[in-house]
Amino acid sequence: MGRQRLGVNIDHVATVRNARGSSYPDPLRAALLAERAGADGITAHLREDRRHIADGDIDALMRELNLPLNLELAATAEMQAIALRHRPHAVCIVPERREEITTEAGLDVVGHKDRLAEFIKPLTDAGSRVSLFVGADLQQIRCSAEIGAAVVELHTGSYCDAHFEGRGGDRDRELERLCEAACLAASLGLEVHAGHGLTYGTVAPIAVIPEIVELNIGHFLVGEAIFLGLEQAISRMRHLMDEARSETAG
Ligand code: PXP
């Protein structure tokens, strides 16, 4: 099994900065530290309400970062124009409004098929790898492939919630659904990523799904950085991912 990439989401460094309207802590500094700690990419979500990452953060990341940037955004005209101006390595389309959300809290690709197909084409033509953030729903995955997405990112929130609520049966079922979804997506030629809510305690069963080539993790790592420092928090996650994959291979 190949090495799984770790994308570090730095949104919540900006959340702390914005809580006081200050200029620190700086998300770019966090991204550069993440690179030193073994991150393979940086993810930042430019929300329509700019509640954490701001436009200037994206400018700075595009200018200074050596790692690939995965820009998360909603499928709006404003966000499409920003992505086309920057042409980041990857663009991950996420739901921000309730009507774009399925019960699994991923994008409703089936319900917005034509609009999403139109939305992603110019981004792909501009050279960004377009990813759709979807629940472990086979119909959504088939539809993502049909409209020309390069990647699907599987939403791991339900699996993580079941783990923390101690609902063992549900957690195992959620894990099975993620495995089936990853398998279908890969068989359709989609690259498979996963993320949302992952922690040291929940990462291993996701890290060993062979089709999943990248995890995107943010909130837990930024929280853990308070206790360990960001580099150490990321290194430990990297180690847990590698350990899980090597144990399965062995
Ligand atoms: N992947 C996607 C598409 C997301 O929207 C998020 C949250 O911004 C994450 C991964 C990371 O989730 P978390 O911050 O809970 O680790």
Short mmCIF file of C-alpha atoms and ligand atoms in Angstrom, two decimals:
data_model
loop_
_atom_site.label_atom_id
_atom_site.label_comp_id
_atom_site.label_asym_id
_atom_site.label_seq_id
_atom_site.Cartn_x
_atom_site.Cartn_y
_atom_site.Cartn_z
CA MET A 1 0.00 0.00 0.00
CA GLY A 2 1.43 3.39 -0.98
CA ARG A 3 2.00 6.27 1.37
CA GLN A 4 -1.15 8.24 2.07
CA ARG A 5 -0.85 12.02 1.69
CA LEU A 6 -1.70 14.32 4.58
CA GLY A 7 -3.27 17.67 3.77
CA VAL A 8 -3.30 20.06 6.71
CA ASN A 9 -6.26 22.40 6.92
CA ILE A 10 -5.24 25.74 8.47
CA ASP A 11 -8.69 27.39 8.67
CA HIS A 12 -8.82 27.41 12.44
CA VAL A 13 -5.53 29.25 12.80
CA ALA A 14 -7.45 32.05 11.08
CA THR A 15 -10.42 31.45 13.41
CA VAL A 16 -8.19 32.25 16.40
CA ARG A 17 -6.75 35.30 14.63
CA ASN A 18 -10.18 36.62 13.70
CA ALA A 19 -11.54 36.12 17.24
CA ARG A 20 -9.59 39.25 18.21
CA GLY A 21 -9.38 40.96 14.84
CA SER A 22 -5.59 40.83 15.15
CA SER A 23 -2.92 39.98 12.58
CA TYR A 24 -1.81 36.83 14.45
CA PRO A 25 -1.63 33.85 14.51
CA ASP A 26 -0.77 33.85 10.82
CA PRO A 27 -2.17 30.96 8.72
CA LEU A 28 0.77 31.25 6.31
CA ARG A 29 3.22 30.70 9.15
CA ALA A 30 1.20 27.63 10.15
CA ALA A 31 1.31 26.36 6.56
CA LEU A 32 5.09 26.77 6.39
CA LEU A 33 5.47 24.91 9.71
CA ALA A 34 3.14 22.18 8.45
CA GLU A 35 5.43 21.73 5.48
CA ARG A 36 8.41 21.23 7.80
CA ALA A 37 6.40 18.71 9.84
CA GLY A 38 5.72 16.47 6.83
CA ALA A 39 2.42 17.74 5.43
CA ASP A 40 1.99 16.95 1.74
CA GLY A 41 -0.43 19.78 1.06
CA ILE A 42 -2.29 22.68 2.63
CA THR A 43 -6.04 23.11 2.59
CA ALA A 44 -7.83 26.40 3.16
CA HIS A 45 -11.56 27.08 2.92
CA LEU A 46 -12.46 30.56 1.73
CA ARG A 47 -16.01 30.84 3.01
CA GLU A 48 -18.51 33.24 1.55
CA ASP A 49 -18.75 35.02 4.93
CA ARG A 50 -14.90 34.99 5.37
CA ARG A 51 -15.36 33.77 8.93
CA HIS A 52 -11.83 32.38 9.03
CA ILE A 53 -9.62 32.41 5.92
CA ALA A 54 -9.57 35.81 4.18
CA ASP A 55 -8.76 36.73 0.58
CA GLY A 56 -5.35 38.02 1.65
CA ASP A 57 -4.52 34.60 3.14
CA ILE A 58 -5.09 32.96 -0.22
CA ASP A 59 -2.87 35.58 -1.92
CA ALA A 60 -0.10 34.89 0.62
CA LEU A 61 -0.43 31.11 0.36
CA MET A 62 -0.29 31.21 -3.43
CA ARG A 63 2.77 33.45 -3.28
CA GLU A 64 4.80 31.81 -0.51
CA LEU A 65 3.83 28.16 -0.23
CA ASN A 66 5.90 25.40 -1.81
CA LEU A 67 3.30 22.71 -1.15
CA PRO A 68 0.22 22.23 -3.31
CA LEU A 69 -2.75 24.32 -2.16
CA ASN A 70 -6.19 22.75 -2.00
CA LEU A 71 -8.67 25.64 -2.05
CA GLU A 72 -12.07 24.75 -0.64
CA LEU A 73 -15.01 26.79 -1.75
CA ALA A 74 -18.74 26.82 -2.38
CA ALA A 75 -20.08 26.63 -5.93
CA THR A 76 -20.75 30.34 -6.40
CA ALA A 77 -19.77 32.71 -9.21
CA GLU A 78 -17.62 34.79 -6.84
CA MET A 79 -15.66 31.74 -5.67
CA GLN A 80 -15.24 30.45 -9.20
CA ALA A 81 -13.72 33.79 -10.26
CA ILE A 82 -11.31 33.70 -7.29
CA ALA A 83 -10.23 30.14 -8.11
CA LEU A 84 -9.73 31.03 -11.77
CA ARG A 85 -7.59 34.00 -10.79
CA HIS A 86 -5.33 31.89 -8.53
CA ARG A 87 -5.42 28.54 -10.34
CA PRO A 88 -4.47 26.52 -7.22
CA HIS A 89 -3.30 22.94 -7.52
CA ALA A 90 -6.73 21.70 -6.37
CA VAL A 91 -10.21 23.07 -5.81
CA CYS A 92 -12.54 21.19 -3.48
CA ILE A 93 -16.19 22.13 -3.78
CA VAL A 94 -18.04 21.99 -0.48
CA PRO A 95 -21.60 22.77 0.57
CA GLU A 96 -22.11 25.97 2.53
CA ARG A 97 -25.84 26.42 2.24
CA ARG A 98 -28.44 24.08 3.63
CA GLU A 99 -30.02 23.34 0.26
CA GLU A 100 -26.70 22.04 -1.05
CA ILE A 101 -26.46 19.52 1.77
CA THR A 102 -27.61 15.91 1.75
CA THR A 103 -28.40 14.04 4.95
CA GLU A 104 -24.78 12.89 5.00
CA ALA A 105 -23.75 16.54 4.86
CA GLY A 106 -21.83 16.20 1.61
CA LEU A 107 -22.66 17.95 -1.65
CA ASP A 108 -25.85 16.95 -3.40
CA VAL A 109 -24.19 16.29 -6.76
CA VAL A 110 -27.21 14.37 -8.08
CA GLY A 111 -29.59 17.24 -7.31
CA HIS A 112 -27.31 19.91 -8.83
CA LYS A 113 -25.76 17.85 -11.59
CA ASP A 114 -25.95 20.32 -14.48
CA ARG A 115 -24.99 23.35 -12.42
CA LEU A 116 -21.97 21.56 -10.90
CA ALA A 117 -20.87 20.22 -14.29
CA GLU A 118 -20.85 23.79 -15.63
CA PHE A 119 -19.12 25.06 -12.51
CA ILE A 120 -16.22 22.63 -12.58
CA LYS A 121 -15.41 22.69 -16.30
CA PRO A 122 -13.60 26.07 -16.40
CA LEU A 123 -11.69 25.15 -13.23
CA THR A 124 -10.51 21.90 -14.76
CA ASP A 125 -9.68 23.69 -18.02
CA ALA A 126 -7.60 26.19 -16.01
CA GLY A 127 -5.50 23.31 -14.64
CA SER A 128 -6.92 22.79 -11.13
CA ARG A 129 -7.82 19.29 -9.99
CA VAL A 130 -11.45 19.50 -8.99
CA SER A 131 -12.70 17.53 -6.05
CA LEU A 132 -16.28 17.15 -4.78
CA PHE A 133 -16.91 16.70 -1.05
CA VAL A 134 -19.54 13.97 -0.81
CA GLY A 135 -21.04 11.59 1.72
CA ALA A 136 -20.46 7.84 1.38
CA ASP A 137 -23.34 7.64 -1.07
CA LEU A 138 -22.88 5.52 -4.18
CA GLN A 139 -25.25 7.60 -6.32
CA GLN A 140 -23.41 10.81 -5.50
CA ILE A 141 -20.13 9.15 -6.40
CA ARG A 142 -21.38 7.84 -9.74
CA CYS A 143 -22.70 11.29 -10.55
CA SER A 144 -19.40 12.94 -9.55
CA ALA A 145 -17.61 10.76 -12.09
CA GLU A 146 -20.22 11.49 -14.75
CA ILE A 147 -19.79 15.25 -14.50
CA GLY A 148 -16.02 15.07 -14.84
CA ALA A 149 -14.66 15.55 -11.30
CA ALA A 150 -11.09 14.29 -10.91
CA VAL A 151 -11.43 13.57 -7.20
CA VAL A 152 -14.06 12.86 -4.56
CA GLU A 153 -13.39 13.66 -0.93
CA LEU A 154 -15.42 11.38 1.32
CA HIS A 155 -17.02 13.00 4.36
CA THR A 156 -15.84 11.15 7.48
CA GLY A 157 -18.02 13.16 9.90
CA SER A 158 -20.67 10.48 10.54
CA TYR A 159 -17.98 7.86 11.21
CA CYS A 160 -16.19 10.20 13.66
CA ASP A 161 -19.45 11.19 15.40
CA ALA A 162 -20.40 7.52 15.89
CA HIS A 163 -16.93 6.81 17.30
CA PHE A 164 -17.14 9.60 19.87
CA GLU A 165 -20.69 8.82 20.87
CA GLY A 166 -19.58 5.24 21.58
CA ARG A 167 -22.01 3.83 19.04
CA GLY A 168 -19.78 0.91 18.02
CA GLY A 169 -22.28 -0.67 15.60
CA ASP A 170 -22.94 2.59 13.80
CA ARG A 171 -19.25 3.34 13.62
CA ASP A 172 -18.52 -0.01 12.00
CA ARG A 173 -21.39 0.49 9.56
CA GLU A 174 -20.12 4.00 8.70
CA LEU A 175 -16.69 2.57 8.11
CA GLU A 176 -18.12 -0.10 5.81
CA ARG A 177 -19.99 2.56 3.86
CA LEU A 178 -16.77 4.59 3.47
CA CYS A 179 -14.92 1.48 2.26
CA GLU A 180 -17.63 0.69 -0.31
CA ALA A 181 -17.72 4.30 -1.46
CA ALA A 182 -13.93 4.46 -1.81
CA CYS A 183 -13.89 1.23 -3.75
CA LEU A 184 -16.61 2.37 -6.18
CA ALA A 185 -14.98 5.79 -6.66
CA ALA A 186 -11.59 4.26 -7.47
CA SER A 187 -13.19 1.78 -9.88
CA LEU A 188 -14.73 4.75 -11.73
CA GLY A 189 -11.30 6.34 -12.10
CA LEU A 190 -11.79 8.98 -9.39
CA GLU A 191 -8.96 9.81 -7.00
CA VAL A 192 -10.25 9.33 -3.45
CA HIS A 193 -9.62 11.64 -0.50
CA ALA A 194 -11.31 11.75 2.90
CA GLY A 195 -11.69 14.08 5.82
CA HIS A 196 -13.72 15.89 8.44
CA GLY A 197 -13.49 15.40 12.18
CA LEU A 198 -10.51 13.01 12.12
CA THR A 199 -8.40 12.70 15.27
CA TYR A 200 -5.56 10.50 16.57
CA GLY A 201 -8.25 8.12 17.85
CA THR A 202 -10.20 7.83 14.59
CA VAL A 203 -7.57 8.11 11.87
CA ALA A 204 -6.18 4.55 11.68
CA PRO A 205 -9.25 2.73 10.23
CA ILE A 206 -9.51 5.43 7.54
CA ALA A 207 -5.76 5.43 6.87
CA VAL A 208 -5.86 1.72 6.00
CA ILE A 209 -8.51 2.01 3.28
CA PRO A 210 -6.24 1.38 0.30
CA GLU A 211 -8.17 3.48 -2.22
CA ILE A 212 -7.94 6.62 -0.08
CA VAL A 213 -4.78 8.41 -1.16
CA GLU A 214 -5.16 11.63 0.85
CA LEU A 215 -6.61 12.76 4.18
CA ASN A 216 -7.41 16.38 4.97
CA ILE A 217 -7.31 17.20 8.66
CA GLY A 218 -7.57 20.54 10.40
CA HIS A 219 -9.61 21.26 13.50
CA PHE A 220 -8.14 18.52 15.68
CA LEU A 221 -4.55 19.37 14.67
CA VAL A 222 -4.95 23.07 15.42
CA GLY A 223 -6.46 22.17 18.80
CA GLU A 224 -3.71 19.69 19.57
CA ALA A 225 -1.11 22.31 18.62
CA ILE A 226 -2.11 24.18 21.80
CA PHE A 227 -0.66 21.30 23.82
CA LEU A 228 2.07 19.87 21.59
CA GLY A 229 2.97 22.63 19.16
CA LEU A 230 1.88 22.45 15.54
CA GLU A 231 4.87 20.56 14.16
CA GLN A 232 4.65 17.85 16.77
CA ALA A 233 0.88 17.56 16.43
CA ILE A 234 1.22 17.05 12.67
CA SER A 235 4.21 14.67 12.98
CA ARG A 236 2.21 12.45 15.32
CA MET A 237 -0.71 12.30 12.88
CA ARG A 238 1.74 11.48 10.07
CA HIS A 239 3.22 8.71 12.20
CA LEU A 240 -0.20 7.20 13.04
CA MET A 241 -1.18 7.15 9.36
CA ASP A 242 2.11 5.49 8.33
CA GLU A 243 1.96 3.01 11.20
CA ALA A 244 -1.61 1.95 10.37
CA ARG A 245 -0.77 1.42 6.71
CA SER A 246 2.44 -0.48 7.41
CA GLU A 247 0.72 -2.78 9.94
CA THR A 248 -1.97 -3.62 7.39
CA ALA A 249 0.62 -4.24 4.70
CA GLY A 250 2.55 -6.51 7.06
N1 PXP B 1 -12.26 18.16 4.17
C1 PXP B 1 -13.20 19.08 3.85
C2 PXP B 1 -13.78 19.07 2.48
C3 PXP B 1 -13.61 20.04 4.80
O1 PXP B 1 -14.54 20.95 4.47
C4 PXP B 1 -13.00 20.04 6.08
C5 PXP B 1 -13.39 21.05 7.09
O2 PXP B 1 -13.13 22.32 6.65
C6 PXP B 1 -12.00 19.09 6.33
C7 PXP B 1 -11.67 18.14 5.37
C8 PXP B 1 -11.25 19.06 7.62
O3 PXP B 1 -12.11 18.81 8.68
P1 PXP B 1 -11.58 19.00 10.16
O4 PXP B 1 -11.24 20.45 10.30
O5 PXP B 1 -12.75 18.58 10.98
O6 PXP B 1 -10.38 18.12 10.32
#
